[in-house]
Short mmCIF file of C-alpha atoms and ligand atoms in Angstrom, two decimals:
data_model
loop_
_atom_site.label_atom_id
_atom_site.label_comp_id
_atom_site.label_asym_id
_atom_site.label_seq_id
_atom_site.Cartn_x
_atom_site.Cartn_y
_atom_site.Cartn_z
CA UNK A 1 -19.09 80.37 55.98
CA UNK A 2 -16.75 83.26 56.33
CA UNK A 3 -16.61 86.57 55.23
CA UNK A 4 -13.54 87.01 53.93
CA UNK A 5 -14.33 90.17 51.59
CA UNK A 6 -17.13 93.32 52.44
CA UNK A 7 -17.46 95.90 49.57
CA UNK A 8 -19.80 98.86 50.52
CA UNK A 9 -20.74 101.52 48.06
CA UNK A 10 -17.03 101.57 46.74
CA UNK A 11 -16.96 104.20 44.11
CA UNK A 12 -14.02 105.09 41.99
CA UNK A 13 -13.66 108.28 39.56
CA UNK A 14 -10.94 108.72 36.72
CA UNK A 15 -11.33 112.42 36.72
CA UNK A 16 -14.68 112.74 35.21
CA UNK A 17 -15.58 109.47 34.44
CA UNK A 18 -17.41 107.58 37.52
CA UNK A 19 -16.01 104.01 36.65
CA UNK A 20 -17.62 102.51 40.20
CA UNK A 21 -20.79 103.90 41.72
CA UNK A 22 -21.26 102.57 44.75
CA UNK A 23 -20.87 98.90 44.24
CA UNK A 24 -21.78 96.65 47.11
CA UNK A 25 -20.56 92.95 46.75
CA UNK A 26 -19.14 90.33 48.73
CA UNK A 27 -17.06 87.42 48.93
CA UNK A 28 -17.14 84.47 51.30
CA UNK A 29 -14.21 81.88 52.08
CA UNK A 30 -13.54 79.25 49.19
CA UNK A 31 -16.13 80.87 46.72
CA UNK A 32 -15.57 81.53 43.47
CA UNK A 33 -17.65 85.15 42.39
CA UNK A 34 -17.84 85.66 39.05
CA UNK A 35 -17.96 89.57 37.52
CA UNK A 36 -19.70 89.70 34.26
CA UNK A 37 -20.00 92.49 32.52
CA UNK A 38 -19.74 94.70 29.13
CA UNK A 39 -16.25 96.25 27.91
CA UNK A 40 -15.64 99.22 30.13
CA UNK A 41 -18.56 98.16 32.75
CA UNK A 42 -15.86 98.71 35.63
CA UNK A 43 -14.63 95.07 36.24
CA UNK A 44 -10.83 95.90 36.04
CA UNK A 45 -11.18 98.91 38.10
CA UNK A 46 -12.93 96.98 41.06
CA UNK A 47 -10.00 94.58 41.20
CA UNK A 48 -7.69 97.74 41.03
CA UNK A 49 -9.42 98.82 43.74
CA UNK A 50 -9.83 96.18 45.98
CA UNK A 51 -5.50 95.50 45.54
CA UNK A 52 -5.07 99.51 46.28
CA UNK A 53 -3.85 100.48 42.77
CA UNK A 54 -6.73 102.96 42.01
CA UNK A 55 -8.00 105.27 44.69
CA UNK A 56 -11.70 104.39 45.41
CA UNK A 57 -13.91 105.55 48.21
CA UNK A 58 -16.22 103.44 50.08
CA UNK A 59 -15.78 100.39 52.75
CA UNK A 60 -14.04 97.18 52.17
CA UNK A 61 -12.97 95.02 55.03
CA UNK A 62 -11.51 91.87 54.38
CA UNK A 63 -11.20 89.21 57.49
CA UNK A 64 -13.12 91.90 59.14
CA UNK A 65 -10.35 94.85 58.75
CA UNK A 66 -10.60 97.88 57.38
CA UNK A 67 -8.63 97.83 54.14
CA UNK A 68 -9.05 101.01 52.95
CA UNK A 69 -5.94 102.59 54.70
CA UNK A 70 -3.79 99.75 54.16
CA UNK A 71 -1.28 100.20 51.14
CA UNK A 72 -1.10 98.18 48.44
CA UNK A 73 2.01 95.85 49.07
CA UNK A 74 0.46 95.49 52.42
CA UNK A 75 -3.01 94.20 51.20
CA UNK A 76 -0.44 91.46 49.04
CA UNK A 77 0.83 90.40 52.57
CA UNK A 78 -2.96 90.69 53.98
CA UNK A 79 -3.86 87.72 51.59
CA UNK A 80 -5.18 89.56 48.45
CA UNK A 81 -3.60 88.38 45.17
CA UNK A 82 -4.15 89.81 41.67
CA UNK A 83 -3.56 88.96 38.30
CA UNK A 84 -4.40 91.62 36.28
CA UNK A 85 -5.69 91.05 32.39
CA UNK A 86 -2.93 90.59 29.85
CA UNK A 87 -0.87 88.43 32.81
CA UNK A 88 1.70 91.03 32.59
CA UNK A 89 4.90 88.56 33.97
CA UNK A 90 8.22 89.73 33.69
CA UNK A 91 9.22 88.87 30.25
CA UNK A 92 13.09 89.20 30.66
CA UNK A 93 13.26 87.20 33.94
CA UNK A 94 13.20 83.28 33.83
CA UNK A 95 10.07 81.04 34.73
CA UNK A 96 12.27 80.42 38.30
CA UNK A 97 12.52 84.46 38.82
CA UNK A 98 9.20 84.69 38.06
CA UNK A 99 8.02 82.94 40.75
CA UNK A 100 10.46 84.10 43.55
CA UNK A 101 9.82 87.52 42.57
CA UNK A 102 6.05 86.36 43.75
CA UNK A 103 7.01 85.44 47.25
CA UNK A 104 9.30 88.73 48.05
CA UNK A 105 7.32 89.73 51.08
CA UNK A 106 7.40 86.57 52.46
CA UNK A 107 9.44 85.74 55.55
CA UNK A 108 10.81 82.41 54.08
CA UNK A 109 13.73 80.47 53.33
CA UNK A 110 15.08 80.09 50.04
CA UNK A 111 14.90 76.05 50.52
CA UNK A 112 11.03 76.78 51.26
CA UNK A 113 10.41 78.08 48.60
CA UNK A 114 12.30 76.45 46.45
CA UNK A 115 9.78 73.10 47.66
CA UNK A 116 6.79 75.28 46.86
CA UNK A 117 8.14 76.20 43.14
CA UNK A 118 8.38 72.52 42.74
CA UNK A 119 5.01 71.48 43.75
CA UNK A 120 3.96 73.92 40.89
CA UNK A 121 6.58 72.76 38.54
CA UNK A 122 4.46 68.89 39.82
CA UNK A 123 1.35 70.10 38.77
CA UNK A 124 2.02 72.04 35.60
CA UNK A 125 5.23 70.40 34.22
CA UNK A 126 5.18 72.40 31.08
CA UNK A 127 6.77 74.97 33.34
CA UNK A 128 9.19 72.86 35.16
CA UNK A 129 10.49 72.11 32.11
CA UNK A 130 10.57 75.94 30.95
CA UNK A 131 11.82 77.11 34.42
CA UNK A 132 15.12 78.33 33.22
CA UNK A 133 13.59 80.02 30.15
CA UNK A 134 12.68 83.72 30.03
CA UNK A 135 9.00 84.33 30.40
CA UNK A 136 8.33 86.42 27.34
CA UNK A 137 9.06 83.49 24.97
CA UNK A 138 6.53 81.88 27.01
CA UNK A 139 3.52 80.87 25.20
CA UNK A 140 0.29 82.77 26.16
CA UNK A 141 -1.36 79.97 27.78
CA UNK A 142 2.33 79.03 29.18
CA UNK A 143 2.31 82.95 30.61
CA UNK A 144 -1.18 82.71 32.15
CA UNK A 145 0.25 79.80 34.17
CA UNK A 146 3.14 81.45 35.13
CA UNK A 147 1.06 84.54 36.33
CA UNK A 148 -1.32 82.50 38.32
CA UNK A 149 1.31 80.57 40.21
CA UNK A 150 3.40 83.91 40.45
CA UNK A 151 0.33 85.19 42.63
CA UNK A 152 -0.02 82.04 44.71
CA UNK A 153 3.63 82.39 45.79
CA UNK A 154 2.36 85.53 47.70
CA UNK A 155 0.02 82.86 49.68
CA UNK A 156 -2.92 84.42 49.17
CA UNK A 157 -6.84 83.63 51.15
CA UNK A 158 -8.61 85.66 48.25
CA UNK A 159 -6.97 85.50 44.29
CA UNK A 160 -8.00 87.68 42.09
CA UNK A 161 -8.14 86.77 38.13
CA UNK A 162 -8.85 89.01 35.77
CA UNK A 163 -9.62 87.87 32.14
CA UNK A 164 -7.58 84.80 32.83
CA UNK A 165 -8.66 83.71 29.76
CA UNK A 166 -8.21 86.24 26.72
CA UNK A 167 -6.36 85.71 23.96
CA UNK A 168 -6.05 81.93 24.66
CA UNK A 169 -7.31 79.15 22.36
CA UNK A 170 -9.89 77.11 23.72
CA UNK A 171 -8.08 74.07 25.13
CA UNK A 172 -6.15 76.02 26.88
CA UNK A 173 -9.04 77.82 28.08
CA UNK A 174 -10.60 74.67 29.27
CA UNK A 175 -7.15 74.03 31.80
CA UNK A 176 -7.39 77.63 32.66
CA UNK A 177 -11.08 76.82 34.25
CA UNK A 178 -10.19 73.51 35.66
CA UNK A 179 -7.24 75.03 37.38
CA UNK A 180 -9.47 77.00 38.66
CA UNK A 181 -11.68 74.90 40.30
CA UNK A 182 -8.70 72.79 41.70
CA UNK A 183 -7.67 75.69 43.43
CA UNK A 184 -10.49 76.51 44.97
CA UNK A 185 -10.65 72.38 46.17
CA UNK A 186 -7.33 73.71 47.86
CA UNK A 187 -8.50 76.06 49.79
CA UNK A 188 -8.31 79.16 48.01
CA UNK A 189 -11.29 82.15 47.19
CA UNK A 190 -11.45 83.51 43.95
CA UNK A 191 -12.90 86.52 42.36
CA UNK A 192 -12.62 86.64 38.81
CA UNK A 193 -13.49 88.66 35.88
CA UNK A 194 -14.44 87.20 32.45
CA UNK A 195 -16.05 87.38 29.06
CA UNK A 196 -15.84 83.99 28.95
CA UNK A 197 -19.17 84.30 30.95
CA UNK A 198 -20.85 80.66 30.02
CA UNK A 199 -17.76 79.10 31.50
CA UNK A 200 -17.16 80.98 34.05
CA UNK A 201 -21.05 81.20 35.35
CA UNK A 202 -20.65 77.17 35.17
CA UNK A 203 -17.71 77.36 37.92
CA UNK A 204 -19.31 79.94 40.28
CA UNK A 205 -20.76 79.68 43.45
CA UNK A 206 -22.12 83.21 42.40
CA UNK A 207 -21.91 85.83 40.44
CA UNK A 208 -22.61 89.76 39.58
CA UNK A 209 -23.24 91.81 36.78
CA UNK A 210 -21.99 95.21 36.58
CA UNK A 211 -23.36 97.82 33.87
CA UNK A 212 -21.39 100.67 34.00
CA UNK A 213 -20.01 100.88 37.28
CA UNK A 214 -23.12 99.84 39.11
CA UNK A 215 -23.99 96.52 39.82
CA UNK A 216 -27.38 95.81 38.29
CA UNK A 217 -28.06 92.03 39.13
CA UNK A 218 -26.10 89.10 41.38
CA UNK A 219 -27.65 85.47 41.94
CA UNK A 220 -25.72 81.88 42.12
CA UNK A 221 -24.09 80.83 38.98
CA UNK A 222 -26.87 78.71 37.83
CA UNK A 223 -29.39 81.58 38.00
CA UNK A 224 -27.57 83.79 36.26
CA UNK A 225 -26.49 80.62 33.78
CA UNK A 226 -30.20 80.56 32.95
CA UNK A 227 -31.48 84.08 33.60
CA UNK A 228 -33.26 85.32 29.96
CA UNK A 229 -31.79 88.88 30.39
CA UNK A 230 -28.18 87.67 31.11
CA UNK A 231 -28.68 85.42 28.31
CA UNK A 232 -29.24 88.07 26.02
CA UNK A 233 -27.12 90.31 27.32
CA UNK A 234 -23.78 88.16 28.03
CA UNK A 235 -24.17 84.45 26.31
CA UNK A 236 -25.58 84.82 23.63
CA UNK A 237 -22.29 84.62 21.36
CA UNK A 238 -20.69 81.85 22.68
P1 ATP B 1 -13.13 95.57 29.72
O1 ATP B 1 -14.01 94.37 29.82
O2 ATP B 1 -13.29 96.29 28.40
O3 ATP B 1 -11.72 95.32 30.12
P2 ATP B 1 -13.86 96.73 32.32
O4 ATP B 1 -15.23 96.35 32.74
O5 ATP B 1 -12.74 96.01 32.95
O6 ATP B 1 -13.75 96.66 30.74
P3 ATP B 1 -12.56 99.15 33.23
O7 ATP B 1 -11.26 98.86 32.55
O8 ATP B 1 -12.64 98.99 34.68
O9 ATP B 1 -13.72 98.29 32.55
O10 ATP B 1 -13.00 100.63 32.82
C1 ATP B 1 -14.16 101.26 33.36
C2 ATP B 1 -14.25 102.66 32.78
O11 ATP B 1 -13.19 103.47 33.30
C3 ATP B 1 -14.14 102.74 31.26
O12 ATP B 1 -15.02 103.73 30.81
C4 ATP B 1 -12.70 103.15 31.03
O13 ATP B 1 -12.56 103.88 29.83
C5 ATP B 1 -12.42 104.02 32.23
N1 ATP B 1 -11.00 103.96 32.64
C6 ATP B 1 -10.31 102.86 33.02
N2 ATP B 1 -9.05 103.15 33.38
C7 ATP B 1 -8.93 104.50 33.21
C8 ATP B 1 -7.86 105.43 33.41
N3 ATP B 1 -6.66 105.05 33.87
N4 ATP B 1 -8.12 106.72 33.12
C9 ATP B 1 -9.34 107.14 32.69
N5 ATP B 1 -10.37 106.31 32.49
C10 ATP B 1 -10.18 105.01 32.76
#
């Protein structure tokens, strides 16, 4: 299997506050890793990192290259997609804008594109059928779509959820998981942050949890599934 991601003692400070101490993870081609962890353990700021929005020290390579000088609209044309938590689309742009505003560093033709947007409008119709509406009168579960296929228009190797599902009620929750497994049958790695951690521990290949800013335990989805101190710690409540 690939490497496709290398984290080595990344670290990330917000002035005094040491969100990231030297965190060492990694990701392999068409996994899905799981990030568990308590409010304000340092699981947002890892994906900030890793996209380039927060400065972090440390080594990340992804493919093998040294990311950490590459810029953040560059990493989105290196492969590395995120959606960050509260799906943050553009609320006074349609469905349609949405998702071309996804693929703007790609080199392709309108007509291309157009054939991608309705291979997504195939598979979730609900926002075919929306795609001239604006986004922000979107339902949330309509929105969390829309941001997830918004970051696949960037044609991403590595996608990057976080919290894909807060705030949404638990059928929707359910798609939100199985759409992530189907993308994952197509091809695509995922790292993804959630409190959701039952579910998401059930779809991982594997998983780590992070206690403020340091990673304090990793192991395949199943072992952390049935770990007693996760158990305690993360599943208890749900
Ligand atoms: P949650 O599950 O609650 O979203 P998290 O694990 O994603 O939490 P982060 O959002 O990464 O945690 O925050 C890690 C720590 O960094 C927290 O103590 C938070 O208060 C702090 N922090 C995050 N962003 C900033 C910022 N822009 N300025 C200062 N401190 C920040």
């Amino acid at each position: 299997m690939q490497r496709l991601l290398n984290v080595k003692n990344l670290s990330v400070d917000y002035g005094a506050i040491k969100a990231l101490k030297q965190v060492t993870l990694h990701v392999d081609e068409n996994e899905i890793v799981t990030l568990i962890g308590g409010n304000g353990a340092g699981k947002s700021t890892l994906m900030r990192a890793l996209s380039g929005i927060v400065p972090a020290s440390g080594a990340v390579e992804f493919l093998g290259e040294d990311l950490m000088p590459v810029s953040a609209h560059k990493r989105v044309s290196a492969g590395i997609a995120h959606v960050p938590e509260g799906r943050q689309v553009f609320p006074d742009q349609t469905v349609l804008d949405n998702l071309l505003i996804g693929a703007y560093l790609r080199k392709t033709s309108r007509k291309k594109l157009e054939q991608e947007i309705d291979h997504f409008f195939d598979l979730f119709p609900r926002l075919g059928e929306r795609q001239n509406q604006v986004a922000g009168t979107l339902s949330g579960g309509e929105q969390q779509m829309l941001a997830i296929c918004r970051a696949l228009m960037s044609k991403p190797r590595l996608l990057m959820l976080d919290e894909p599902s807060l705030g949404l009620a638990p059928q929707i929750v359910a798609d939100v998981f199985k759409i992530i497994r189907s993308l994952r049958e197509q091809g695509i790695t995922i790292l993804l942050v959630e409190q959701m951690a039952n579910q998401a521990l059930a779809i991982s290949d594997r998983a780590y949890v992070l206690e403020v800013g340091s990673i304090v335990m990793q192991g395949t989805g199943e072992e952390l599934l049935h770990s007693e101190k996760v158990r305690e710690a993360y599943l208890g409540k749900q």
